[in-house]
CSV table of C-alpha atoms and ligand atoms in Angstrom, one decimal:
chain,number,residue,atom,x,y,z
A,1,MET,CA,124.3,-2.1,-44.4
A,2,THR,CA,125.3,0.9,-46.4
A,3,GLN,CA,122.3,3.1,-46.1
A,4,THR,CA,119.2,3.5,-43.9
A,5,ILE,CA,115.7,4.9,-44.1
A,6,PRO,CA,115.4,8.2,-42.1
A,7,GLY,CA,111.6,8.0,-41.7
A,8,ILE,CA,108.2,8.4,-43.4
A,9,HIS,CA,108.0,10.5,-46.5
A,10,HIS,CA,104.2,10.4,-46.9
A,11,VAL,CA,101.1,8.4,-46.1
A,12,THR,CA,98.3,7.9,-48.7
A,13,ALA,CA,94.7,7.0,-47.8
A,14,ILE,CA,91.3,6.6,-49.4
A,15,SER,CA,88.5,9.0,-48.4
A,16,GLY,CA,84.9,9.7,-49.2
A,17,PRO,CA,83.7,13.1,-50.5
A,18,ALA,CA,86.7,15.5,-51.0
A,19,GLN,CA,85.2,18.6,-49.3
A,20,ALA,CA,84.8,17.0,-45.9
A,21,ASN,CA,88.3,15.7,-46.1
A,22,VAL,CA,89.6,19.2,-47.0
A,23,ASP,CA,87.7,20.7,-44.1
A,24,PHE,CA,89.0,18.2,-41.6
A,25,TYR,CA,92.7,18.4,-42.6
A,26,THR,CA,92.9,22.1,-43.1
A,27,ALA,CA,90.4,23.6,-40.5
A,28,THR,CA,90.5,21.0,-37.7
A,29,LEU,CA,94.1,19.8,-38.0
A,30,GLY,CA,95.6,23.1,-39.4
A,31,GLN,CA,97.5,21.4,-42.2
A,32,ARG,CA,98.1,23.2,-45.5
A,33,LEU,CA,96.6,21.8,-48.7
A,34,VAL,CA,100.0,21.8,-50.5
A,35,LYS,CA,98.9,20.3,-53.8
A,36,ARG,CA,95.6,19.7,-55.6
A,37,THR,CA,96.2,17.3,-58.4
A,38,VAL,CA,94.6,14.2,-59.9
A,39,ASN,CA,95.1,10.5,-59.3
A,40,PHE,CA,97.8,9.9,-62.0
A,41,ASP,CA,96.3,6.5,-62.7
A,42,ALA,CA,92.7,7.8,-62.8
A,43,PRO,CA,92.7,11.5,-63.7
A,44,ASP,CA,89.0,12.0,-63.1
A,45,THR,CA,89.5,11.9,-59.4
A,46,TRP,CA,91.4,14.2,-57.0
A,47,HIS,CA,94.7,13.5,-55.4
A,48,LEU,CA,95.0,15.9,-52.4
A,49,TYR,CA,98.2,16.5,-50.5
A,50,TYR,CA,98.3,18.0,-47.0
A,51,GLY,CA,101.4,19.0,-45.1
A,52,ASP,CA,103.3,21.8,-43.4
A,53,ARG,CA,103.8,25.2,-45.1
A,54,ALA,CA,106.7,23.9,-47.2
A,55,GLY,CA,105.2,20.5,-48.0
A,56,SER,CA,108.2,18.8,-46.3
A,57,PRO,CA,108.8,15.1,-46.4
A,58,GLY,CA,107.7,13.6,-43.1
A,59,ALA,CA,104.6,15.7,-42.9
A,60,ILE,CA,102.7,14.8,-46.1
A,61,MET,CA,99.3,13.1,-45.8
A,62,THR,CA,97.6,12.4,-49.2
A,63,PHE,CA,94.2,11.2,-50.2
A,64,PHE,CA,92.3,9.7,-53.1
A,65,PRO,CA,88.8,11.0,-52.4
A,66,PHE,CA,85.9,9.2,-54.1
A,67,ALA,CA,82.4,10.7,-53.7
A,68,ASP,CA,80.9,7.2,-53.7
A,69,ALA,CA,83.7,5.3,-52.0
A,70,ALA,CA,82.5,2.2,-50.1
A,71,PRO,CA,83.6,2.3,-46.4
A,72,GLY,CA,86.7,0.1,-45.8
A,73,ARG,CA,87.5,-1.8,-42.7
A,74,ILE,CA,90.9,-1.5,-41.0
A,75,GLY,CA,92.5,-4.8,-40.2
A,76,PRO,CA,95.7,-6.8,-40.3
A,77,GLY,CA,97.9,-6.3,-43.4
A,78,MET,CA,97.2,-2.5,-43.4
A,79,ALA,CA,98.6,0.6,-41.9
A,80,SER,CA,96.0,1.2,-39.2
A,81,ALA,CA,96.7,4.7,-38.1
A,82,HIS,CA,98.9,7.7,-38.7
A,83,ALA,CA,100.1,10.0,-35.9
A,84,TYR,CA,101.1,13.6,-35.8
A,85,ALA,CA,103.7,15.0,-33.4
A,86,VAL,CA,102.5,17.6,-31.0
A,87,PRO,CA,105.5,19.8,-29.8
A,88,ALA,CA,106.1,20.2,-26.1
A,89,GLY,CA,103.7,22.4,-24.3
A,90,ARG,CA,101.0,22.3,-27.0
A,91,PHE,CA,99.2,19.1,-26.1
A,92,ASP,CA,96.8,20.7,-23.5
A,93,GLY,CA,96.0,23.4,-26.1
A,94,TRP,CA,94.8,20.7,-28.4
A,95,LEU,CA,92.6,19.2,-25.8
A,96,ASP,CA,91.1,22.6,-25.0
A,97,ARG,CA,90.5,23.6,-28.6
A,98,LEU,CA,88.9,20.2,-29.6
A,99,ARG,CA,86.7,20.2,-26.5
A,100,ALA,CA,85.6,23.8,-27.2
A,101,ALA,CA,84.8,23.0,-30.8
A,102,GLY,CA,82.9,19.9,-29.8
A,103,ILE,CA,85.2,17.6,-31.7
A,104,ALA,CA,85.2,14.1,-30.2
A,105,PHE,CA,88.4,12.3,-29.5
A,106,ALA,CA,89.5,9.3,-27.5
A,107,GLY,CA,92.0,9.5,-24.7
A,108,PRO,CA,94.5,10.8,-23.7
A,109,VAL,CA,96.0,7.4,-23.1
A,110,ASP,CA,99.6,6.7,-22.3
A,111,ARG,CA,101.7,5.0,-25.0
A,112,PHE,CA,105.4,4.5,-24.3
A,113,GLY,CA,105.3,7.2,-21.8
A,114,ALA,CA,103.6,9.9,-24.0
A,115,ARG,CA,100.1,11.1,-24.1
A,116,VAL,CA,98.1,10.1,-27.2
A,117,ILE,CA,94.6,11.2,-28.3
A,118,THR,CA,92.8,9.7,-31.3
A,119,LEU,CA,90.4,11.8,-33.5
A,120,ARG,CA,88.3,10.3,-36.3
A,121,ASP,CA,88.4,11.9,-39.7
A,122,PRO,CA,85.1,12.3,-41.7
A,123,ASP,CA,85.5,8.7,-43.0
A,124,GLY,CA,86.1,7.3,-39.5
A,125,ALA,CA,89.9,6.9,-40.0
A,126,PRO,CA,91.9,7.3,-36.8
A,127,VAL,CA,94.2,10.2,-36.6
A,128,GLU,CA,96.5,10.2,-33.6
A,129,LEU,CA,98.1,13.2,-31.9
A,130,VAL,CA,101.2,12.2,-29.9
A,131,GLU,CA,102.8,14.5,-27.3
A,132,THR,CA,106.5,14.9,-27.9
A,133,ASP,CA,109.4,16.9,-26.5
A,134,GLY,CA,109.9,18.6,-29.9
A,135,THR,CA,110.4,22.4,-29.9
A,136,ALA,CA,108.9,23.3,-33.2
A,137,GLU,CA,106.8,26.6,-33.3
A,138,ALA,CA,103.8,24.8,-34.7
A,139,ASP,CA,100.7,23.1,-33.3
A,140,LEU,CA,101.7,19.9,-35.2
A,141,ASP,CA,105.2,19.1,-36.3
A,142,GLY,CA,104.7,16.6,-39.1
A,143,PHE,CA,104.3,12.9,-38.5
A,144,HIS,CA,105.3,11.1,-35.3
A,145,SER,CA,104.6,7.6,-36.5
A,146,VAL,CA,102.5,5.2,-38.4
A,147,THR,CA,101.0,2.0,-37.0
A,148,LEU,CA,101.1,-1.2,-39.0
A,149,TRP,CA,98.5,-3.8,-38.0
A,150,LEU,CA,99.9,-7.3,-38.6
A,151,ARG,CA,99.0,-10.9,-37.9
A,152,ASP,CA,102.7,-11.8,-37.5
A,153,PRO,CA,104.9,-8.7,-36.9
A,154,ALA,CA,108.1,-10.7,-36.9
A,155,ARG,CA,108.9,-10.7,-40.6
A,156,THR,CA,108.0,-7.0,-41.0
A,157,ALA,CA,110.2,-6.2,-38.0
A,158,ARG,CA,113.0,-8.0,-39.6
A,159,LEU,CA,112.6,-6.0,-42.8
A,160,LEU,CA,112.5,-2.7,-40.9
A,161,THR,CA,115.5,-3.5,-38.7
A,162,ARG,CA,117.8,-5.6,-41.0
A,163,VAL,CA,117.1,-3.8,-44.3
A,164,PHE,CA,115.8,-0.3,-43.4
A,165,GLY,CA,118.1,0.2,-40.4
A,166,TYR,CA,115.4,0.7,-37.7
A,167,VAL,CA,116.1,-0.2,-34.1
A,168,GLU,CA,113.7,-1.7,-31.5
A,169,ALA,CA,112.7,1.0,-29.0
A,170,GLY,CA,110.2,-0.8,-26.8
A,171,HIS,CA,107.4,-3.3,-26.4
A,172,GLU,CA,104.1,-2.6,-24.8
A,173,ARG,CA,101.2,-4.8,-23.9
A,174,THR,CA,97.6,-3.6,-23.5
A,175,PRO,CA,94.6,-5.8,-23.0
A,176,GLY,CA,94.2,-7.9,-26.2
A,177,ALA,CA,97.0,-6.2,-28.1
A,178,GLU,CA,100.8,-5.8,-28.2
A,179,ARG,CA,102.8,-3.0,-29.8
A,180,LEU,CA,106.4,-3.2,-30.9
A,181,ARG,CA,108.1,0.2,-31.5
A,182,LEU,CA,110.8,0.6,-34.1
A,183,VAL,CA,112.6,3.9,-34.6
A,184,ALA,CA,114.8,5.1,-37.4
A,185,PRO,CA,118.0,6.6,-36.0
A,186,GLY,CA,118.6,10.3,-36.6
A,187,GLY,CA,115.4,11.7,-35.1
A,188,ALA,CA,113.8,12.9,-38.4
A,189,ARG,CA,110.1,13.6,-38.5
A,190,GLY,CA,108.1,10.4,-38.8
A,191,SER,CA,110.9,8.2,-37.6
A,192,VAL,CA,108.7,5.8,-35.6
A,193,VAL,CA,106.9,2.7,-36.8
A,194,ASP,CA,104.7,0.8,-34.4
A,195,LEU,CA,103.9,-2.8,-35.2
A,196,LEU,CA,100.5,-3.8,-33.7
A,197,ARG,CA,99.3,-7.4,-33.1
A,198,THR,CA,95.9,-8.1,-31.6
A,199,ASP,CA,94.2,-11.2,-30.3
A,200,VAL,CA,91.0,-10.5,-32.3
A,201,ALA,CA,91.6,-9.4,-35.9
A,202,PRO,CA,88.8,-8.6,-38.3
A,203,ALA,CA,89.4,-9.1,-42.1
A,204,ALA,CA,90.7,-5.9,-43.6
A,205,ARG,CA,88.8,-4.4,-46.5
A,206,PRO,CA,90.3,-1.5,-48.5
A,207,GLY,CA,87.9,1.5,-48.9
A,208,ALA,CA,87.1,4.9,-47.5
A,209,GLY,CA,88.8,5.5,-44.2
A,210,THR,CA,91.7,3.1,-44.8
A,211,ILE,CA,95.4,3.8,-45.6
A,212,HIS,CA,96.5,2.7,-49.0
A,213,HIS,CA,100.3,2.8,-48.5
A,214,VAL,CA,103.1,4.1,-46.5
A,215,ALA,CA,106.0,5.9,-48.2
A,216,PHE,CA,109.5,6.0,-46.7
A,217,ARG,CA,112.1,8.5,-47.6
A,218,ALA,CA,115.0,8.2,-49.9
A,219,PRO,CA,116.8,11.5,-49.7
A,220,GLY,CA,118.3,11.3,-53.2
A,221,VAL,CA,117.6,9.6,-56.5
A,222,GLN,CA,120.8,7.5,-56.1
A,223,ASP,CA,119.6,6.3,-52.7
A,224,GLN,CA,116.4,5.1,-54.3
A,225,VAL,CA,118.2,3.1,-57.0
A,226,ALA,CA,120.4,1.6,-54.3
A,227,TRP,CA,117.2,0.5,-52.4
A,228,GLN,CA,116.0,-1.4,-55.5
A,229,ASP,CA,119.2,-3.5,-55.3
A,230,ILE,CA,119.2,-3.8,-51.5
A,231,LEU,CA,115.5,-4.9,-51.5
A,232,ALA,CA,116.0,-7.3,-54.4
A,233,GLN,CA,118.9,-8.9,-52.5
A,234,ALA,CA,116.7,-9.3,-49.5
A,235,GLY,CA,114.1,-11.0,-51.6
A,236,HIS,CA,111.6,-8.2,-52.1
A,237,ARG,CA,110.4,-7.4,-55.6
A,238,THR,CA,109.9,-3.7,-56.3
A,239,THR,CA,108.3,-1.8,-59.2
A,240,PRO,CA,110.4,0.2,-61.6
A,241,VAL,CA,110.9,3.8,-60.7
A,242,ILE,CA,107.7,5.7,-61.3
A,243,ASP,CA,107.7,9.5,-61.8
A,244,ARG,CA,105.1,11.0,-59.5
A,245,GLN,CA,105.9,14.6,-60.5
A,246,TYR,CA,106.8,15.7,-56.9
A,247,PHE,CA,109.0,12.6,-56.1
A,248,ASN,CA,110.0,9.4,-57.7
A,249,ALA,CA,108.5,6.3,-56.3
A,250,ILE,CA,109.1,2.6,-56.1
A,251,TYR,CA,106.6,0.2,-54.5
A,252,PHE,CA,106.7,-3.2,-52.9
A,253,ARG,CA,104.5,-5.3,-50.7
A,254,GLU,CA,106.1,-6.0,-47.3
A,255,PRO,CA,105.8,-9.5,-45.8
A,256,GLY,CA,102.9,-8.5,-43.6
A,257,GLY,CA,100.8,-7.3,-46.5
A,258,VAL,CA,101.2,-3.5,-46.2
A,259,LEU,CA,102.1,-1.7,-49.5
A,260,PHE,CA,105.3,0.2,-49.0
A,261,GLU,CA,106.7,2.9,-51.2
A,262,ILE,CA,110.2,4.5,-51.2
A,263,ALA,CA,109.9,8.1,-52.4
A,264,THR,CA,112.6,10.7,-53.1
A,265,ASP,CA,112.7,14.0,-51.3
A,266,ALA,CA,113.2,15.8,-54.6
A,267,PRO,CA,111.9,17.6,-56.6
A,268,GLY,CA,109.2,18.4,-54.0
A,269,PHE,CA,105.9,20.3,-54.2
A,270,ALA,CA,107.2,23.7,-55.4
A,271,VAL,CA,108.4,22.1,-58.7
A,272,ASP,CA,105.4,23.2,-60.7
A,273,GLU,CA,104.0,26.3,-58.7
A,274,PRO,CA,105.5,28.9,-56.3
A,275,GLU,CA,105.6,27.7,-52.7
A,276,GLN,CA,103.6,30.7,-51.6
A,277,THR,CA,100.5,29.7,-53.7
A,278,MET,CA,100.9,25.9,-53.6
A,279,GLY,CA,97.6,24.1,-53.4
A,280,THR,CA,95.4,26.9,-54.7
A,281,ARG,CA,94.9,25.6,-58.2
A,282,LEU,CA,94.7,22.3,-60.0
A,283,MET,CA,98.1,21.1,-61.1
A,284,LEU,CA,98.4,18.4,-63.7
A,285,PRO,CA,101.4,16.4,-64.9
A,286,PRO,CA,102.4,17.1,-68.5
A,287,GLN,CA,100.5,14.1,-69.9
A,288,TYR,CA,97.1,15.4,-68.7
A,289,GLU,CA,97.5,19.1,-69.6
A,290,PRO,CA,95.9,18.5,-73.0
A,291,ILE,CA,92.7,17.3,-71.4
A,292,ARG,CA,92.7,19.9,-68.5
A,293,ASP,CA,89.2,21.2,-69.6
A,294,ARG,CA,87.7,17.8,-69.4
A,295,ILE,CA,89.3,17.0,-66.1
A,296,GLU,CA,88.2,20.4,-64.5
A,297,ARG,CA,84.6,19.7,-65.6
A,298,VAL,CA,84.4,16.3,-63.8
A,299,LEU,CA,86.3,17.1,-60.6
A,300,PRO,CA,84.1,18.1,-57.7
A,301,PRO,CA,84.7,21.7,-56.6
A,302,LEU,CA,86.8,22.3,-53.5
A,303,ARG,CA,86.7,25.2,-51.0
A,304,VAL,CA,89.6,25.9,-48.6
A,305,ALA,CA,88.6,28.2,-45.7
A,306,ALA,CA,91.1,31.1,-45.3
B,1,LIG,ZN1,102.7,7.3,-52.3
């Protein structure tokens, strides 16, 4: 193996009305709206990106909000949850703040020796906060992990370990479920992937409150090109490189059914507006600038509380 994946780049999900999504991710979770743009494949809908101040890889949660989205159902063949890392000493503060604000959450439960609580976003999607020993000066320090719900985790585990370079870090059984933890060496943000198998598995249905895909990091453009070859040799068919304005993307369906993406770190979210004012106005890729007026008329307005 010549190269490995350092961790998650971003996670993309489907939501209902945009304003409730903005309020939850900015006000409740304290994330920054780092980009307001449109779905490049359907420019009459928002594509919202949340992250840390700088919009760093490993902290980016993105949404396609649809005002009339049908609720989805999380099940096997999907990423079933994303988890943020809570730096050491800040977990009890989260519990206090959420309780004081009357925001419901489940837990804390113990998972691989760390406390985990689960909030629900306005569409019912689980958002996990995991206590870590990280020392960042922030209430959340980007992603801790993503959980993939699979009928047969073995083939996905093989892809992650033999092709991506992850290593097994533990196995945990809870009533009705088992969880295999894989970790990317290097300790980058979002370096953990949990593979979850359950005894009872509902049929998954895409829709509001479900994750659409998980993107892994390729630090450079040349790494991404190399991944196309490596994945092809391992029998996975990827898309051509697609320019997503803030990163380049390739996509493929992993053997368990989850849509994977490999996204480049560059150019990043400050490519088309200053980092200081990122996320305050609608940014469009060049192909949609000529129809900006039309797009601005159909997009629902957004308010971000200061
Ligand atoms: Zn993506």
